[in-house]
mmCIF file of C-alpha atoms and ligand atoms in Angstrom:
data_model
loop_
_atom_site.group_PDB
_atom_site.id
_atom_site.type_symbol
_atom_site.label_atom_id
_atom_site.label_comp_id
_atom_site.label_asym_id
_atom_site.label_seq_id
_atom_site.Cartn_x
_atom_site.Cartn_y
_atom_site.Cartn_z
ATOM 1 C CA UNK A 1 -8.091 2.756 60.726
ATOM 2 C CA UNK A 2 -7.135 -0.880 60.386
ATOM 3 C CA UNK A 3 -8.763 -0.299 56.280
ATOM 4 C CA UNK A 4 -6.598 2.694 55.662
ATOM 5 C CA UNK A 5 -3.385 0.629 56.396
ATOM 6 C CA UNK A 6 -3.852 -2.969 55.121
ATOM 7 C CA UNK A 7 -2.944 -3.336 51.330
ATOM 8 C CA UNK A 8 -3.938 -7.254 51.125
ATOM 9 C CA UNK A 9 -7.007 -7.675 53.600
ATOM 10 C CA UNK A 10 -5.609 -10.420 56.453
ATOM 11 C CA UNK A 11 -6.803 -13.736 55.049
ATOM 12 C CA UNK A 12 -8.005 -15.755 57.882
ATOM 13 C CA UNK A 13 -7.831 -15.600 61.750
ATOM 14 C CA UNK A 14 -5.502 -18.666 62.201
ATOM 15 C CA UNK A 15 -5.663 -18.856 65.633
ATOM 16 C CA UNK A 16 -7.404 -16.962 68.407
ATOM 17 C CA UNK A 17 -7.081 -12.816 67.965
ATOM 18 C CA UNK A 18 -4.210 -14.145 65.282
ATOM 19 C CA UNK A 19 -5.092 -12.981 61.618
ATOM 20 C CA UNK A 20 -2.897 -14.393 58.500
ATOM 21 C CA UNK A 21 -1.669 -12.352 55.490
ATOM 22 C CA UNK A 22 -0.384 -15.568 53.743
ATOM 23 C CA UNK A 23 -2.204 -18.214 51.864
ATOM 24 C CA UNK A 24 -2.267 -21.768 53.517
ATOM 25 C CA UNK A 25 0.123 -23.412 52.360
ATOM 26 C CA UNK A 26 2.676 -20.490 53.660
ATOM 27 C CA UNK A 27 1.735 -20.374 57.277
ATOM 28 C CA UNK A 28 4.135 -22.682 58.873
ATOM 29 C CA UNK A 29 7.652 -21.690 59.948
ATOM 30 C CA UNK A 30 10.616 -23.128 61.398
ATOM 31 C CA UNK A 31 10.269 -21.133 64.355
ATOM 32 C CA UNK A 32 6.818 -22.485 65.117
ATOM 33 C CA UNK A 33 8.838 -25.718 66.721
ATOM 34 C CA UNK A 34 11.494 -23.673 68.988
ATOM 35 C CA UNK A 35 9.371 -21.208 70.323
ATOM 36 C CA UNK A 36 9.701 -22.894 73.922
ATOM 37 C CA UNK A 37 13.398 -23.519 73.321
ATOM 38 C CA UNK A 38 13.747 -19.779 72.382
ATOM 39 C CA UNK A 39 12.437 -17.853 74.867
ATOM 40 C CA UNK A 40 14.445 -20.110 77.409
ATOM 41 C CA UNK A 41 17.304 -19.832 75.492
ATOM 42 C CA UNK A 42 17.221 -16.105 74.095
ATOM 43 C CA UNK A 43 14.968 -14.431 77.461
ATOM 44 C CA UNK A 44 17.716 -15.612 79.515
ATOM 45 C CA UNK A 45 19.019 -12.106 81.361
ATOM 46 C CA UNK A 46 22.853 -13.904 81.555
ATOM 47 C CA UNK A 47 23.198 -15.319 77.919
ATOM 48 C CA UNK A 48 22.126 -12.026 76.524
ATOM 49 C CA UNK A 49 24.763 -10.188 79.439
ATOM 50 C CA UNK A 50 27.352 -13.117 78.809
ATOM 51 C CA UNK A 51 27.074 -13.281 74.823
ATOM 52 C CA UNK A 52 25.640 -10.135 73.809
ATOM 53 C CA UNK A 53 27.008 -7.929 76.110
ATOM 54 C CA UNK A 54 23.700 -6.688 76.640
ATOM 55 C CA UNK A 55 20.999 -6.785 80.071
ATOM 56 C CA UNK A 56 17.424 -7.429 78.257
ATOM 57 C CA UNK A 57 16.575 -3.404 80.108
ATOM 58 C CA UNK A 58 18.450 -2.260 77.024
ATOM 59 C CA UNK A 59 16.194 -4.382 74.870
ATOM 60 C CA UNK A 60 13.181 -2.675 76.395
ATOM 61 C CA UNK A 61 14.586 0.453 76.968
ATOM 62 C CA UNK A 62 14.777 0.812 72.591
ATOM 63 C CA UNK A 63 11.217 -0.413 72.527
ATOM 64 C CA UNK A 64 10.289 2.218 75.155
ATOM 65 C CA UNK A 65 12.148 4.740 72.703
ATOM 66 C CA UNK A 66 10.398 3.344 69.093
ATOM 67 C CA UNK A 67 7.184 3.457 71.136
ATOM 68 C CA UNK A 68 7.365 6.879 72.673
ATOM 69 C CA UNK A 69 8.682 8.190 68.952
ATOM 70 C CA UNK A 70 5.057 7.439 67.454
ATOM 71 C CA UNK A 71 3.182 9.973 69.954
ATOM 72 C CA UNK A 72 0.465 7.669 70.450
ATOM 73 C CA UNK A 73 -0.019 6.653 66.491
ATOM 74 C CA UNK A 74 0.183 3.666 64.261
ATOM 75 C CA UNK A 75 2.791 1.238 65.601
ATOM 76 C CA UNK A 76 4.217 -1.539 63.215
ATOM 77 C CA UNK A 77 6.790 -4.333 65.016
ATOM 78 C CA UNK A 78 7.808 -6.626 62.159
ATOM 79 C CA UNK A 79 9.448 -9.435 63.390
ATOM 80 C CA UNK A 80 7.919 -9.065 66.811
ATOM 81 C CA UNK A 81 8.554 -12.508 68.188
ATOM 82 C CA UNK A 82 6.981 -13.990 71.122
ATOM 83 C CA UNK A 83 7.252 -10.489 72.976
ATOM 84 C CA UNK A 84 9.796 -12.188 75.890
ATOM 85 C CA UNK A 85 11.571 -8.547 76.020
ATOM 86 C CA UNK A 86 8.507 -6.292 74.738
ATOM 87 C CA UNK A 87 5.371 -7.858 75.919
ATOM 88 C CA UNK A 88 5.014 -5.320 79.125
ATOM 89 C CA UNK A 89 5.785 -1.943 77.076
ATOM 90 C CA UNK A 90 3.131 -2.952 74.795
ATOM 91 C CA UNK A 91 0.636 -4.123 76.898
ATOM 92 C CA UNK A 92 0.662 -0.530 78.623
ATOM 93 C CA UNK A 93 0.951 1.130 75.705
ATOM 94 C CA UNK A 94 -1.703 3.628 74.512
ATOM 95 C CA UNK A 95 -1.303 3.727 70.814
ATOM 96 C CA UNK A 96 -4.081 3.971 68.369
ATOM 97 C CA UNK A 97 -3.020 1.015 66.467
ATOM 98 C CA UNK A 98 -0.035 -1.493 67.663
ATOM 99 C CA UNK A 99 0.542 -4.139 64.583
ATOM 100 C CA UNK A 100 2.342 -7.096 65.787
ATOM 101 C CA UNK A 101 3.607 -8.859 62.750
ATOM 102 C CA UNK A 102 6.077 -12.041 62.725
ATOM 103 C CA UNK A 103 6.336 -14.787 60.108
ATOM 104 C CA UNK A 104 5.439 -17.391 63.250
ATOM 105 C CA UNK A 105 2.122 -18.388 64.281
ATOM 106 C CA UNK A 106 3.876 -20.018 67.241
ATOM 107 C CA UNK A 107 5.813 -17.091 67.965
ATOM 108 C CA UNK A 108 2.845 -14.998 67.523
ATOM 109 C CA UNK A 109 0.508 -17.391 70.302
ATOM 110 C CA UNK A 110 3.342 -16.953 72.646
ATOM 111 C CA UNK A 111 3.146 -13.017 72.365
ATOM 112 C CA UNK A 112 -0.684 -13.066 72.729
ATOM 113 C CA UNK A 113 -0.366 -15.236 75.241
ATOM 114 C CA UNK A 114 2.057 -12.871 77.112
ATOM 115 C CA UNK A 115 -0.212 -9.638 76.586
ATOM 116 C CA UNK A 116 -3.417 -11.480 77.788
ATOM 117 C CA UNK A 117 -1.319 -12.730 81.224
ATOM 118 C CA UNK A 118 -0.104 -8.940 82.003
ATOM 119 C CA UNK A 119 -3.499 -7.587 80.970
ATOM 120 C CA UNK A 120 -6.059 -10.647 81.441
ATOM 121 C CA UNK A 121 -7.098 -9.675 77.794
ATOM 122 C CA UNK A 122 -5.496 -8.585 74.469
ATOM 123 C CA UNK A 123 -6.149 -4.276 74.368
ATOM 124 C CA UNK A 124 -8.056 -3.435 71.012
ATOM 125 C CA UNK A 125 -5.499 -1.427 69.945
ATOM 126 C CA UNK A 126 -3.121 -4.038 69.365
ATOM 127 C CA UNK A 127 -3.409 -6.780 66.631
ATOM 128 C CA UNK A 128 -1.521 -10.025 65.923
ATOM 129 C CA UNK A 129 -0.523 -10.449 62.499
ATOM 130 C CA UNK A 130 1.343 -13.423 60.769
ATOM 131 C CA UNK A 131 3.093 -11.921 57.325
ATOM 132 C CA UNK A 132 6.807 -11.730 55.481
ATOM 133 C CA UNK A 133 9.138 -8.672 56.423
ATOM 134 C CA UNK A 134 10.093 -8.299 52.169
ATOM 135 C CA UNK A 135 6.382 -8.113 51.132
ATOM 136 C CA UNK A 136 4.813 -6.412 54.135
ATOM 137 C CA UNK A 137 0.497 -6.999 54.011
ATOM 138 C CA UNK A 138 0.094 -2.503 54.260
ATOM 139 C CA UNK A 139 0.011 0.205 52.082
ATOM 140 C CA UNK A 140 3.058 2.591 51.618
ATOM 141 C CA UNK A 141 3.824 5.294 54.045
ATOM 142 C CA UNK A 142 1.383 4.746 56.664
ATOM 143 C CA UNK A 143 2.988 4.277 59.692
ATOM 144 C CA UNK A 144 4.096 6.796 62.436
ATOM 145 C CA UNK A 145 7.158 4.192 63.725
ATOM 146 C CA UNK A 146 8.238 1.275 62.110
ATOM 147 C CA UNK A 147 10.277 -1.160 64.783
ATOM 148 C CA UNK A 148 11.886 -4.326 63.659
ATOM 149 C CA UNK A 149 14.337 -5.770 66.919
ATOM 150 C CA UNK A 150 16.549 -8.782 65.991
ATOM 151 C CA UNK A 151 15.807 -9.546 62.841
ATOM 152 C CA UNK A 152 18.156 -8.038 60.102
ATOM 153 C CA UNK A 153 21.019 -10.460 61.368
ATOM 154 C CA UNK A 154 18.959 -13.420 60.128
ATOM 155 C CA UNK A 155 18.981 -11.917 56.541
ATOM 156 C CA UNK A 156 21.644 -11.196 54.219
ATOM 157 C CA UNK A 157 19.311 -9.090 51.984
ATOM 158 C CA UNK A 158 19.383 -6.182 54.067
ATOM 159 C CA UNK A 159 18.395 -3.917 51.312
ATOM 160 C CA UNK A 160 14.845 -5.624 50.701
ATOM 161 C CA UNK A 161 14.389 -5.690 54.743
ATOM 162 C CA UNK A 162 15.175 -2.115 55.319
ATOM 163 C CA UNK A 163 13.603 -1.071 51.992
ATOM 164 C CA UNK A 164 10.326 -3.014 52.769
ATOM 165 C CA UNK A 165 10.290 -1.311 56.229
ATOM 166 C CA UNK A 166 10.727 2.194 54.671
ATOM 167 C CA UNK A 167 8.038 1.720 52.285
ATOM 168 C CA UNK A 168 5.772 1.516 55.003
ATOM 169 C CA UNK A 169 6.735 4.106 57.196
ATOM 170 C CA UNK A 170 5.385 7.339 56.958
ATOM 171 C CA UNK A 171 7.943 9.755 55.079
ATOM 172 C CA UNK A 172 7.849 11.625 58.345
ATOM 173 C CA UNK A 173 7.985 8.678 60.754
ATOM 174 C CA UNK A 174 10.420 6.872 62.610
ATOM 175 C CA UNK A 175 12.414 3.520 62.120
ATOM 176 C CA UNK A 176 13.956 1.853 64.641
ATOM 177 C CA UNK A 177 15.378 -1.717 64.386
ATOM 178 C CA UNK A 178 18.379 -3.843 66.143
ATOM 179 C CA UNK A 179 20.554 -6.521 64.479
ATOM 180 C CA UNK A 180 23.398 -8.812 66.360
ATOM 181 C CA UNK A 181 26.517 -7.844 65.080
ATOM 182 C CA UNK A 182 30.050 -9.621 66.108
ATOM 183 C CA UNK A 183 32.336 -6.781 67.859
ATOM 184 C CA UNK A 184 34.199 -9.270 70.050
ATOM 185 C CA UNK A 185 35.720 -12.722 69.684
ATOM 186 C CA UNK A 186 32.516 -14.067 71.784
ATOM 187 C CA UNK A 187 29.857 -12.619 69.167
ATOM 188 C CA UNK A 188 32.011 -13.445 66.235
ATOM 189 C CA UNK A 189 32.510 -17.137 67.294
ATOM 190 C CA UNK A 190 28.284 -17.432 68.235
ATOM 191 C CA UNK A 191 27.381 -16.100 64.856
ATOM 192 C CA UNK A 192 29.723 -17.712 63.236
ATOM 193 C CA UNK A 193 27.563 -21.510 64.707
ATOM 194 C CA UNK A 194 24.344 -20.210 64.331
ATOM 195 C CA UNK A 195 25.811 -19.309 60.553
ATOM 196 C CA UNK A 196 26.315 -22.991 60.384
ATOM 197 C CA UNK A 197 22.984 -24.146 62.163
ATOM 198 C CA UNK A 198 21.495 -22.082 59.545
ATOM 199 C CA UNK A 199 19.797 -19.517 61.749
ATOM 200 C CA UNK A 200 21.344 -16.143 60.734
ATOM 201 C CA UNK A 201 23.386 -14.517 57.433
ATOM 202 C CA UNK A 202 26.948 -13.290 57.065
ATOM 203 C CA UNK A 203 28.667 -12.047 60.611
ATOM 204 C CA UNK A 204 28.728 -8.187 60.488
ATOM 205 C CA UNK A 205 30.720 -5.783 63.024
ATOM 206 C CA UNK A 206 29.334 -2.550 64.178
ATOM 207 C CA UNK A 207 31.241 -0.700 61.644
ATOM 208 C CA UNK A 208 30.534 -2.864 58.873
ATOM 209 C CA UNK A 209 26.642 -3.044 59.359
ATOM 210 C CA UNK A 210 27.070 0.612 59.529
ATOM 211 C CA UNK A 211 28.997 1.258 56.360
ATOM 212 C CA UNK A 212 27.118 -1.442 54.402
ATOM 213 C CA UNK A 213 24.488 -0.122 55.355
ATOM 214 C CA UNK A 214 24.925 3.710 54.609
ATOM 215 C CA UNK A 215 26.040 2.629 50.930
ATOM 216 C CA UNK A 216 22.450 1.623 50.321
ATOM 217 C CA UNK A 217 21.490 5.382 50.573
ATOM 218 C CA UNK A 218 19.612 4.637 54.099
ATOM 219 C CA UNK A 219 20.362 7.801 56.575
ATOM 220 C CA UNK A 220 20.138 6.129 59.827
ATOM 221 C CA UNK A 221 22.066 6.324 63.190
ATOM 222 C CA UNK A 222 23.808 3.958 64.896
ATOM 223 C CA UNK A 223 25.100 2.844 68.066
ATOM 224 C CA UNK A 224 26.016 -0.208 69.510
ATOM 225 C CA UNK A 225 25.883 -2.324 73.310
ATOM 226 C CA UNK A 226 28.480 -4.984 73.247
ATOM 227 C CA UNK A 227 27.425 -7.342 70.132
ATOM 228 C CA UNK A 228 23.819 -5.426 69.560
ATOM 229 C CA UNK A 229 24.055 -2.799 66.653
ATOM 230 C CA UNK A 230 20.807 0.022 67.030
ATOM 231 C CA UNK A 231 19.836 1.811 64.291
ATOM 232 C CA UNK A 232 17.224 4.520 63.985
ATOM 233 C CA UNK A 233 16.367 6.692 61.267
ATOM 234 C CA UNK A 234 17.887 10.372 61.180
HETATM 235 C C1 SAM B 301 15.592 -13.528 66.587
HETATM 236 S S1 SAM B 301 13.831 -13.450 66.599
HETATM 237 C C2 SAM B 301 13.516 -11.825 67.267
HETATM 238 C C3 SAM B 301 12.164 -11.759 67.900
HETATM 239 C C4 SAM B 301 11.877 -10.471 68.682
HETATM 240 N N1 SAM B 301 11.879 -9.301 67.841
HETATM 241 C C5 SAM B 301 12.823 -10.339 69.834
HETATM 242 O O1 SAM B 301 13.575 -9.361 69.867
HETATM 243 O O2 SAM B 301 12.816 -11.237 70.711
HETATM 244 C C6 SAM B 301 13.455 -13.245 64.895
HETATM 245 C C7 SAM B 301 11.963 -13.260 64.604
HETATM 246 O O3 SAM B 301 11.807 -12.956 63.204
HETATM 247 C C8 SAM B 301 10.762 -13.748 62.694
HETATM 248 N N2 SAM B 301 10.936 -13.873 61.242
HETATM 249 C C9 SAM B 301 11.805 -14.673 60.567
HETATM 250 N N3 SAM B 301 11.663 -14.510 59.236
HETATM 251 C C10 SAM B 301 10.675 -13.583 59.073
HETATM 252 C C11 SAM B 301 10.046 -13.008 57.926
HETATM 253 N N4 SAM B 301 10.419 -13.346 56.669
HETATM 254 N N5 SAM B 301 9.063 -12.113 58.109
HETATM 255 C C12 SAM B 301 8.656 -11.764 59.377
HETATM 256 N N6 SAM B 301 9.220 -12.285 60.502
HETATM 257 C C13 SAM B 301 10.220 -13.178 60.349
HETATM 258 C C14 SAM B 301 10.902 -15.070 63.431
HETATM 259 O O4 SAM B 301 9.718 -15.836 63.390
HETATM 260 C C15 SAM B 301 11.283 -14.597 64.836
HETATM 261 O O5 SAM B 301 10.154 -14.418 65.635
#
């Protein structure tokens, strides 16, 4: 299985159960030093119901969705993070294949870590991969879903993110993927200093995600929870 869907073989295993699609000198990331301060920060149930007008259950609840939309097939979550919202739904999950991809080995330890303390071991069907969301490590149109949660905010090429994740996906498959948008003076005024801290692109409503977004030719749904845009494919 794991043959039929890799373009590049995964290089090395970097760390334990962790395998790397880039070379060496490409493996470190700036997220590899806040991983501690992130999950604090960002799995906080208040900040995300204060700022983002959303409880993490809605996080989970979309995960549950992209999950149950693969019937039990190949799985791809690219940008997967250290799992603080997602770890449990894929740690029960019965998937044949469930490819965790993120460009942070740090990240990507904390997400192992997470599966091996709900389980007391990392399932075989799911595999830890460290790679880049605009030249994805698999061949094209080989995934059932493609998932991608809080990441297209931190890009302003959203065109080479969505296309990359596209590619992948079967032509019958499902993509599912979140982005922080700004509806309301709070979200605005948050992206706007993480703009500044360098940490995410140009502020986006709802409605402009959307419209940008359907220019590029992509047919995919929206809806939105407070400052959290969801998108699936139609
Ligand atoms: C805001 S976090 C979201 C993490 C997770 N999906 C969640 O919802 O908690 C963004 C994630 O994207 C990853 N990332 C950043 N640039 C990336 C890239 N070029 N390719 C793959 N992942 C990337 C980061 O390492 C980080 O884990």
């Amino acid at each position: 299985m794991i043959e039929q869907i890799f373009d590049v073989a995964p290089l090395d295993e970097v760390e334990e159960g962790i395998f790397s699609c880039l070379g060496a000198n490409e493996r470190a990331s700036s997220y590899d030093n806040k991983v501690d301060a992130y999950d604090m920060v960002v799995g906080n149930r208040f900040y995300n119901r204060f700022v983002w007008g959303n409880w993490p259950s809605a996080y989970r609840e979309f995960c549950r969705q992209a999950l149950a939309s693969s019937r039990g097939g190949a799985f791809l979550d690219v940008g997967c993070g250290s799992l603080v919202f997602t770890a449990g739904v894929y740690a029960e999950a019965e998937n044949k294949l469930i490819i965790l991809l993120d460009r942070s080995i740090g990240m990507l330890v904390k997400g192992r870590d997470r599966i091996t303390r709900i389980k007391g071991f990392v399932p075989n069907n799911i595999v830890f991969i460290q790679g880049d969301v605009f030249n994805l490590p698999f061949k094209t149109h080989v995934f059932d879903t493609v998932a991608s949660f809080g990441v297209l905010h931190l890009f302003d090429d959203k065109y080479g993110l969505l296309s990359e994740l596209e590619r992948v996906k079967r032509n019958d498959g499902h993509l599912y993927y979140s982005s922080l948008v700004g509806n309301n003076a709070i979200g605005r005024k948050y992206l706007e200093i993480l703009k500044q801290a360098g940490e995410v692109a140009t502020c986006h409503s709802s409605e402009s995600l959307g419209n940008l977004i359907s220019t590029m030719s992509f047919e995919h749904k929206s809806n939105s929870i407070g400052n959290v845009a969801y998108f699936r494919s139609a």
